[in-house]
Short mmCIF file of C-alpha atoms in Angstrom, two decimals:
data_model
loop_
_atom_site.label_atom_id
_atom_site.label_comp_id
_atom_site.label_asym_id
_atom_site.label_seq_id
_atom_site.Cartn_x
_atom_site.Cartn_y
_atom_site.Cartn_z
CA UNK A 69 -18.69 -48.11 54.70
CA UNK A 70 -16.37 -47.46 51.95
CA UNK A 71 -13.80 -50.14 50.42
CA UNK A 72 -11.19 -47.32 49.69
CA UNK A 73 -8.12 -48.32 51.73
CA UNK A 74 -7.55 -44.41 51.45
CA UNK A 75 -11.20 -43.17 52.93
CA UNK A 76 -11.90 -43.57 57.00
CA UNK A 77 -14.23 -41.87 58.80
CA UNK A 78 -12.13 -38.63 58.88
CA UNK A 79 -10.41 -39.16 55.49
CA UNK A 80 -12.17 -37.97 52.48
CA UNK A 81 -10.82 -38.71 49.30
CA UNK A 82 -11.37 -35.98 46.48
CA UNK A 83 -12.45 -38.38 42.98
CA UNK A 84 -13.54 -35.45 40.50
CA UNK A 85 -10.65 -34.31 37.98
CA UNK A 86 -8.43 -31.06 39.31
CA UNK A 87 -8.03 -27.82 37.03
CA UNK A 88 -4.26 -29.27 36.24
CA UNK A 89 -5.45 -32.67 34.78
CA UNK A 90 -5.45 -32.19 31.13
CA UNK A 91 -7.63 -35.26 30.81
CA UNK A 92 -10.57 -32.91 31.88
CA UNK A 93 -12.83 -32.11 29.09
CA UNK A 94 -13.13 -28.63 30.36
CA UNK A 95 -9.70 -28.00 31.40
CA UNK A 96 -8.96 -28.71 27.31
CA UNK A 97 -11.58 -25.94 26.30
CA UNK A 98 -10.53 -23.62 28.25
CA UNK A 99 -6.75 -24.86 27.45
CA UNK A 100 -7.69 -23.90 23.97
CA UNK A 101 -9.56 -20.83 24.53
CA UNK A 102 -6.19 -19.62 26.55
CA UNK A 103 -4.11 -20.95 23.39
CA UNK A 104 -6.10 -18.50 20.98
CA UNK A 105 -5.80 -15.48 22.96
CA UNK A 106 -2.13 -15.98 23.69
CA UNK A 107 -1.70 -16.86 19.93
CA UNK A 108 -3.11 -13.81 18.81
CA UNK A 109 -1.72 -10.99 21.73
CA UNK A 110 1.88 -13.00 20.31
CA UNK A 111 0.76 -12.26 16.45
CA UNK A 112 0.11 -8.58 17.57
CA UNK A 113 3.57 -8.22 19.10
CA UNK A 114 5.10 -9.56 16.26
CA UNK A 115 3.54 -7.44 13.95
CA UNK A 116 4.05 -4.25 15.43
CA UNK A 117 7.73 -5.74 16.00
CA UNK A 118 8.40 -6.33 12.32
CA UNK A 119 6.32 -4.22 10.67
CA UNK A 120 8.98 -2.57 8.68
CA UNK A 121 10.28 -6.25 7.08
CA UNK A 122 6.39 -6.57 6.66
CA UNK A 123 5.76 -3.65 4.32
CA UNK A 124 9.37 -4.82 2.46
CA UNK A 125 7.57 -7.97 1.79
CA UNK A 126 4.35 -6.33 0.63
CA UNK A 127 6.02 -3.70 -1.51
CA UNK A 128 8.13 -6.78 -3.60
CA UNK A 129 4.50 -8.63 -4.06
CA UNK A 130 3.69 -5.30 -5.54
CA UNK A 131 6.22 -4.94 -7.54
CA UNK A 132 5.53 -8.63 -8.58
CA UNK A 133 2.35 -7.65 -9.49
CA UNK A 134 3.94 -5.56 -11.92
CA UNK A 135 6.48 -7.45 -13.59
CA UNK A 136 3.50 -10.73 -13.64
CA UNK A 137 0.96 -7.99 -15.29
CA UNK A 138 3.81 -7.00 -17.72
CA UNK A 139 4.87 -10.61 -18.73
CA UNK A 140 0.94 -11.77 -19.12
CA UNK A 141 0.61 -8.45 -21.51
CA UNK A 142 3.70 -9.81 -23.39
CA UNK A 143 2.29 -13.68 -23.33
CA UNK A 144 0.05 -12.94 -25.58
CA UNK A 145 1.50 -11.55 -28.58
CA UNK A 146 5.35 -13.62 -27.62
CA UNK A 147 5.16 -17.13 -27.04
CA UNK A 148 7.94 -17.56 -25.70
CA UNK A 149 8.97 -18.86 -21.51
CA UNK A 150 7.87 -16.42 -18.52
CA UNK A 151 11.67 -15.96 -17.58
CA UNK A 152 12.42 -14.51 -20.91
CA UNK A 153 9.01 -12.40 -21.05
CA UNK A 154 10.05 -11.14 -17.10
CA UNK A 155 13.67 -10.07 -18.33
CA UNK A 156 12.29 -8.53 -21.58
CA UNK A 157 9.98 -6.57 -19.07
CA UNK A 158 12.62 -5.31 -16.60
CA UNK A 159 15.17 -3.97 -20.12
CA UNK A 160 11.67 -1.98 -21.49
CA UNK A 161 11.66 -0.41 -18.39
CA UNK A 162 15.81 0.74 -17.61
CA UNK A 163 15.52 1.31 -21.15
CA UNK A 164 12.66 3.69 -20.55
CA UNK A 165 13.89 5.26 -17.60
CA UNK A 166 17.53 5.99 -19.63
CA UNK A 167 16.25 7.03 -22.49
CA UNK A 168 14.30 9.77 -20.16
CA UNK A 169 17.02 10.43 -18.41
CA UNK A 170 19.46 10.65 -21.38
CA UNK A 171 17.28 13.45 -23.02
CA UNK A 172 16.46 15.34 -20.13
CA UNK A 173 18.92 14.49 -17.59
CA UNK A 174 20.22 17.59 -17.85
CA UNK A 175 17.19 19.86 -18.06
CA UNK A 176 15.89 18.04 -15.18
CA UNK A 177 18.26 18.74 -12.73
CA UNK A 178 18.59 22.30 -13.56
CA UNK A 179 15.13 22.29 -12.57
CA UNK A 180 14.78 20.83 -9.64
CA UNK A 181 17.49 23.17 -8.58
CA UNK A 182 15.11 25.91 -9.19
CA UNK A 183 12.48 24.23 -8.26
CA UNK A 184 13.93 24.21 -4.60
CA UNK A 185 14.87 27.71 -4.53
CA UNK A 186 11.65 28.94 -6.40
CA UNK A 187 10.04 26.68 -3.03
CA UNK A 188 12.04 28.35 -0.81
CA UNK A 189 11.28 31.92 -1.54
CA UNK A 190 7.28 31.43 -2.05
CA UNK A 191 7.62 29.75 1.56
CA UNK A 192 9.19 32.75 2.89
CA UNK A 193 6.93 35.28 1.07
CA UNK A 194 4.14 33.38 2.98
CA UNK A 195 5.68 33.05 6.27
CA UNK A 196 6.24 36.31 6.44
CA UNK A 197 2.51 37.48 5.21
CA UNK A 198 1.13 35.35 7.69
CA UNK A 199 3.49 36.68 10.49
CA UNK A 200 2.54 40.54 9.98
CA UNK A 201 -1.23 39.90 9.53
CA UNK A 202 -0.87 37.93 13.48
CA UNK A 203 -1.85 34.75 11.73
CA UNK A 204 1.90 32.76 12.77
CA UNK A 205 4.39 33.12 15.64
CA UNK A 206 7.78 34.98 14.90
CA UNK A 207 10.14 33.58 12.32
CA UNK A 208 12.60 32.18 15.27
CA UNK A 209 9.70 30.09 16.15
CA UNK A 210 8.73 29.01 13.16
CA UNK A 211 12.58 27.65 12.80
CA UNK A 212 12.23 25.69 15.50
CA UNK A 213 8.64 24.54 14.55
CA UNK A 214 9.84 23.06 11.21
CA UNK A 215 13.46 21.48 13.04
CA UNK A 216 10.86 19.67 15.23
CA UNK A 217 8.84 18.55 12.83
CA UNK A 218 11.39 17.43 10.65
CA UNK A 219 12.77 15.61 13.80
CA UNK A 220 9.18 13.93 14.33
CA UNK A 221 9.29 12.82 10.98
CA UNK A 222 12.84 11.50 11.05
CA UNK A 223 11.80 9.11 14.27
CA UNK A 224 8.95 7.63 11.93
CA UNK A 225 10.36 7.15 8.91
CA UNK A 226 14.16 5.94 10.62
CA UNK A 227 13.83 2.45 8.81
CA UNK A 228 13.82 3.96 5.81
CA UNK A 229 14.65 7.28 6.12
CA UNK A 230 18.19 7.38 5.97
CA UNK A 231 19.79 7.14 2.31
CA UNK A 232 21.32 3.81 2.80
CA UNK A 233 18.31 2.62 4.63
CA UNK A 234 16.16 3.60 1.59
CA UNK A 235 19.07 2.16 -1.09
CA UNK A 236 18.45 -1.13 0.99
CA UNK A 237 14.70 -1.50 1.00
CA UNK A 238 14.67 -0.82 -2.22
CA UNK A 239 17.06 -3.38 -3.59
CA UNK A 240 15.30 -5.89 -1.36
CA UNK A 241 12.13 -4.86 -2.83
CA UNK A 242 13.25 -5.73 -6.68
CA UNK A 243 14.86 -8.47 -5.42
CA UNK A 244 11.93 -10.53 -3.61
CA UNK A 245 9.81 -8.56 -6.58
CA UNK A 246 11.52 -10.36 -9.30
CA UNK A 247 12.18 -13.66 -7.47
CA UNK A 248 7.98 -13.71 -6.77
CA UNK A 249 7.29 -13.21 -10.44
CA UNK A 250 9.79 -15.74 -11.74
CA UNK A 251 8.44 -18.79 -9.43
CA UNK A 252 4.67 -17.34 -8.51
CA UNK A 253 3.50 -21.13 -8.16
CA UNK A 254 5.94 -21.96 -5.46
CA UNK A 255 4.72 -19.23 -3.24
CA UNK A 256 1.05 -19.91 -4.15
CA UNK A 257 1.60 -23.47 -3.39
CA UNK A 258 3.39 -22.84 0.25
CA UNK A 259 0.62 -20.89 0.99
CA UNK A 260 -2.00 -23.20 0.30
CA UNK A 261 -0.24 -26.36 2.74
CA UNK A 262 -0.49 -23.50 5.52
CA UNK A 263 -4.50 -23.88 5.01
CA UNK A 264 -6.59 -26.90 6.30
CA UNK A 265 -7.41 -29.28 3.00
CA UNK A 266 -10.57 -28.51 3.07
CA UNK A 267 -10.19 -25.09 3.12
CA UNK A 268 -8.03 -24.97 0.06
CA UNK A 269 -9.92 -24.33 -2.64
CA UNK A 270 -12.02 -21.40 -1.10
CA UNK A 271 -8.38 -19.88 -0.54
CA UNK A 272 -6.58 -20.55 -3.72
CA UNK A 273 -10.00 -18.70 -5.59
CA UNK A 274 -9.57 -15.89 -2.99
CA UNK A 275 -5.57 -15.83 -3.77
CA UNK A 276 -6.31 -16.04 -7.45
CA UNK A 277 -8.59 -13.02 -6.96
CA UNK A 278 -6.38 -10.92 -5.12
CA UNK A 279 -3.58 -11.59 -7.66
CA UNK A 280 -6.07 -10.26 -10.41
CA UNK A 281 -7.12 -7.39 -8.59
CA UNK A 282 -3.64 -6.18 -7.13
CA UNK A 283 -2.65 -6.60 -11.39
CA UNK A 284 -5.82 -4.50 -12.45
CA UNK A 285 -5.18 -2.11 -9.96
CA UNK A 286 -1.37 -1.37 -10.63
CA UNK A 287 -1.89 -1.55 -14.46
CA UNK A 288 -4.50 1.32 -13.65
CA UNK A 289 -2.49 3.30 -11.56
CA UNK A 290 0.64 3.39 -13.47
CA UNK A 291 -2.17 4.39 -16.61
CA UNK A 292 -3.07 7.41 -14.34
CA UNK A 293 0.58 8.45 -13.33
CA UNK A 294 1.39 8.34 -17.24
CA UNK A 295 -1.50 10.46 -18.34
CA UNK A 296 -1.19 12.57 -15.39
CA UNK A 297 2.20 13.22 -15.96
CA UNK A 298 2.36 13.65 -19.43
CA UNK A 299 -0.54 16.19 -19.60
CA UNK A 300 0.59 18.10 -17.10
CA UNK A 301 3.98 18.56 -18.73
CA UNK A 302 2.47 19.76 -22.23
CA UNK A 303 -0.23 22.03 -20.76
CA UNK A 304 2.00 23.64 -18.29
CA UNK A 305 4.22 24.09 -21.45
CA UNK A 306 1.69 25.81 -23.21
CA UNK A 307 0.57 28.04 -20.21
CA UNK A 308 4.22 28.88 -19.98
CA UNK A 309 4.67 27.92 -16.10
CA UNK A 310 8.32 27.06 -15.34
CA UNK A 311 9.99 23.68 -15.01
CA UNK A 312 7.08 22.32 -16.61
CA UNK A 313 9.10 18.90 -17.43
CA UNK A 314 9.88 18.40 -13.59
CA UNK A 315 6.29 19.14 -12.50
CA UNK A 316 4.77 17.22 -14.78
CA UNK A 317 7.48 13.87 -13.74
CA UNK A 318 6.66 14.87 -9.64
CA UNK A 319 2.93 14.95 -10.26
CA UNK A 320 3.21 11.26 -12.49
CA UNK A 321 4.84 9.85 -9.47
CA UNK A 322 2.90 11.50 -6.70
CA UNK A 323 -0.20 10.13 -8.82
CA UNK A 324 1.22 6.60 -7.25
CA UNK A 325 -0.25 7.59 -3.78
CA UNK A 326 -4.25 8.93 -4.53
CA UNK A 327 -5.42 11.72 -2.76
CA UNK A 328 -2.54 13.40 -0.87
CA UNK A 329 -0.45 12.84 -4.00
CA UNK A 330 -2.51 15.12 -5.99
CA UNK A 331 -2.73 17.89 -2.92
CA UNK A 332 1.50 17.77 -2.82
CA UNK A 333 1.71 18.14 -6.75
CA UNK A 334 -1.33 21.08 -6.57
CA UNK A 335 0.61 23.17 -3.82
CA UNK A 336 3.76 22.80 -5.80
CA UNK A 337 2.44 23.80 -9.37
CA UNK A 338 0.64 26.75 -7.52
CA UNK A 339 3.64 27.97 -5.95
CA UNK A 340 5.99 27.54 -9.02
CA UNK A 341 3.13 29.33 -11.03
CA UNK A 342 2.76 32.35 -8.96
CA UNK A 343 6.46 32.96 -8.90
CA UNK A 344 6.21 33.69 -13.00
CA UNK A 345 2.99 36.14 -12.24
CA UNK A 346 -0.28 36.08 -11.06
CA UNK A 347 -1.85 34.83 -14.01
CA UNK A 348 0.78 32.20 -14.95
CA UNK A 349 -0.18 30.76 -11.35
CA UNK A 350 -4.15 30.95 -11.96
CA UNK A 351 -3.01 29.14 -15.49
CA UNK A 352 -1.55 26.53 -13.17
CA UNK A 353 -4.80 26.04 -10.50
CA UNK A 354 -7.23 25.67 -13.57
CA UNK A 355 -4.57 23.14 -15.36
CA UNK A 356 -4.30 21.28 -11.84
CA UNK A 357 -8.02 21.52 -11.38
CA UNK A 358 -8.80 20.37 -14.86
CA UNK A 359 -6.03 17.07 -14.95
CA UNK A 360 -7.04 16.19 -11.43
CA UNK A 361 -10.80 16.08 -12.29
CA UNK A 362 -10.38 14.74 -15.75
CA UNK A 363 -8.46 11.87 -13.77
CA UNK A 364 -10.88 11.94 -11.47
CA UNK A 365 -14.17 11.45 -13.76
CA UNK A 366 -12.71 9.60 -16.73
CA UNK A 367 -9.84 7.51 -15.78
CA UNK A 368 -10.17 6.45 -12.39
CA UNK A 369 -13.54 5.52 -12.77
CA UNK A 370 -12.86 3.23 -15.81
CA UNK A 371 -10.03 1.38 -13.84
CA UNK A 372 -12.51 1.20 -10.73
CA UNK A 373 -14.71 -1.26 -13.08
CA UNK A 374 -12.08 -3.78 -13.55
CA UNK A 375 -10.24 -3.82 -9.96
CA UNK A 376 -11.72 -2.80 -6.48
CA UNK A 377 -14.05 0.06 -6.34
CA UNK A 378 -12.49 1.75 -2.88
CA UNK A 379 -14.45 5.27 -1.52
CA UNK A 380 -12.40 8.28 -1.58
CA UNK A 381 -12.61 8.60 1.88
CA UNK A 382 -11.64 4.46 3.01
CA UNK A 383 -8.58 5.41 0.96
CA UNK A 384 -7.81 8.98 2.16
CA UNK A 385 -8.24 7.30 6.29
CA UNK A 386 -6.23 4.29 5.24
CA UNK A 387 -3.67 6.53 4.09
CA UNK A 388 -3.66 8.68 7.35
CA UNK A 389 -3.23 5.86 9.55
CA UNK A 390 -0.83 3.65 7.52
CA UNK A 391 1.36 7.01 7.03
CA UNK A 392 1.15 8.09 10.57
CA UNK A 393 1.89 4.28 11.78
CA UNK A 394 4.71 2.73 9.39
CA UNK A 395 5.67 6.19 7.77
CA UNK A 396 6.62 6.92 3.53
CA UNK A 397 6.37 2.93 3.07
CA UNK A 398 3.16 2.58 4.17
CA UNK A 399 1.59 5.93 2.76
CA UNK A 400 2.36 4.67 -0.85
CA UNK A 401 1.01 1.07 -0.01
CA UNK A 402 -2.25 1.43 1.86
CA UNK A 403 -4.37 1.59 -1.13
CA UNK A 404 -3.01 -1.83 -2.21
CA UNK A 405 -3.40 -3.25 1.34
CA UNK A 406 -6.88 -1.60 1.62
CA UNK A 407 -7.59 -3.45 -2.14
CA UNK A 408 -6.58 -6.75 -0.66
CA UNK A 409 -8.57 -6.82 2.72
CA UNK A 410 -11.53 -5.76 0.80
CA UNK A 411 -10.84 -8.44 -1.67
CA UNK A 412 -10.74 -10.93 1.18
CA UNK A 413 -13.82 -9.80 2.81
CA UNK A 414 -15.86 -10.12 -0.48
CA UNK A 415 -14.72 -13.24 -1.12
CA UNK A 416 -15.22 -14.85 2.45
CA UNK A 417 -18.83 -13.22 2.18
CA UNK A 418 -19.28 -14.76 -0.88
CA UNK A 419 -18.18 -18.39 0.60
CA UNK A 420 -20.63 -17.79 3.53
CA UNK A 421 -23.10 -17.16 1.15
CA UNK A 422 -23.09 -20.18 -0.79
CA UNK A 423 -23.34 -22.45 2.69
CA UNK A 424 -25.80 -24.52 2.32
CA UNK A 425 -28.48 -23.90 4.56
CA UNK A 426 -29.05 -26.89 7.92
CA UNK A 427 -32.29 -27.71 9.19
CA UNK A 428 -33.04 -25.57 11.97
CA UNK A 429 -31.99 -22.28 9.82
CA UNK A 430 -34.32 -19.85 9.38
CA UNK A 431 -35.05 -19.11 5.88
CA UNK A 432 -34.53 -15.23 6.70
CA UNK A 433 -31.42 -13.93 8.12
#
């Protein structure tokens, strides 16, 4: 008989530990394993909540990137403090952009008035070859096709779409840009108490590799949207294609965003060069054939040596689904984000690599 002043013949007394005891060694894992999952569906929410001040954030480390890449470039032939060398970089480039603007203001904007009524008419002249050979619905219908897309794309892009939206993001953007690149060890060094000690030094190497990459890979693409720009201008000059100056400045900054930058600048050159003639436009296919594939087979692959080595397509998808998800933001910054996962998967390969090997591991994987 029991000695339980609680137990009697018809009283039985329950001793193992209940699901709500926390003491319970399995209560805790699963307490944990419930912890994780609710950790990461909140994570998730936020994300897709704040993905816009997400992308604002990414696009100042990229510009960051810049002004760091520009300021180590001028460390080594100025000794002189990183603030100084950062300011000195930001005056090189208004001053670039003015000078530019001072010489050619004027031309310029002539031509991009041209340039949209030179669009305008070539999109007409197609519509309405397309209509009579059955290939397109009426042109009433293709109104309110193009109002609906246009409305589509004004719901995706609404963060930033607006004028004053954009004017905002993009004085953030300089602004966390610039403060980044002043004070880089500050950030790096937040960053690093967020990881477990013994953690650290894997993630300050993959950190310090990412920096170095995102640097490489900027310095190469702003190479490519120089020399892209610039040779278009002179040999669309020589070919005699009109607004030459203002296609060669759209296809330098379209060259910012790979693949589907270089199909927008094509379509445009084509279309401006078959409104001069039919040979001044097949002078503008071979010239966009020849700078695109010259870029292609020269220049990208040199820059590929030094960063991140990314497949046509990886980019081209990443592209499609960062443009479709966070709209114009994310189009022009999913080959950096792309860069930086892949950066972070080589180096967290390379950490598992260098394990060392416990007794019961096989010596094959």
């Amino acid at each position: 008989m029991s000695n339980d002043p609680l137990e009697s013949a018809h009283v039985r007394v329950v001793r193992e530990p209940g699901p709500n005891e926390f003491r319970d060694p399995a209560t805790r894992a699963e307490f944990r394993k419930a912890t994780v999952w609710l950790g990461l569906a909140v994570g998730i929410a936020l994300i897709v909540l704040l993905v816009q001040p997400l992308l604002i954030i990414f696009a100042g480390l990229v510009f960051a990137s810049m002004l760091d890449g520009g300021a180590r470039l001028l460390g080594k032939v100025l000794p002189i403090p990183r603030g100084l060398r950062i300011g000195l970089v930001l005056l090189l480039v208004f001053a670039f952009f003015g000078l530019v603007f001072y010489r050619t203001g004027m031309q310029i904007s002539e031509q991009a008035e041209q340039l949209r009524t030179t669009l305008e008419a070539q999109a007409n002249r197609v519509a309405r070859w397309a209509s009579d050979m059955g290939l397109m619905p009426g042109r009433s219908d293709i109104n309110g096709m193009l109002r609906e897309a246009l409305g589509s794309v004004g719901k995706l892009t609404s963060a930033v779409g607006t004028a004053i939206g954009a004017v905002t993001s993009m004085v953030m953007i300089l602004i966390l840009g610039l403060f980044i690149a002043l004070e880089p060890r500050i950030y790096e060094r937040g960053l690093q108490w967020m990881v477990p000690l013994d953690q650290r030094h894997a993630f300050a190497h993959m950190l310090g590799g990412m920096a170095t990459t995102m640097r490489r890979l900027l310095a190469g693409r702003l190479l490519g949207m120089l020399f892209e720009g610039v040779l278009t201008w002179i040999l669309l000059s020589v070919a005699g294609v009109p607004m030459a100056l203002l296609l060669g400045i759209i296809t330098g900054v379209l060259a910012f965003i790979p693949n589907v930058g270089a199909i927008i600048s094509g379509v445009l050159m084509a279309a401006v060069g078959f409104s001069a003639g039919q040979e001044t436009g097949i002078w503008a296919i071979i010239i966009y054939f020849a700078v695109q594939n010259f870029d292609g087979y020269v220049v990208i692959p040199m820059v590929a040596k030094r960063t991140v080595d990314l497949p046509p397509a990886l980019t081209l998808s990443s592209q499609i689904l960062a443009g479709t998800l966070f709209g114009v933001l994310g189009l022009a910054l999913a080959d950096p984000m792309v860069a930086m996962i892949k950066v972070a998967l080589e180096s967290n390969a390379r950490l598992n690599g260098k394990k060392p090997k416990r007794d019961g591991d096989s010596e094959k994987d």
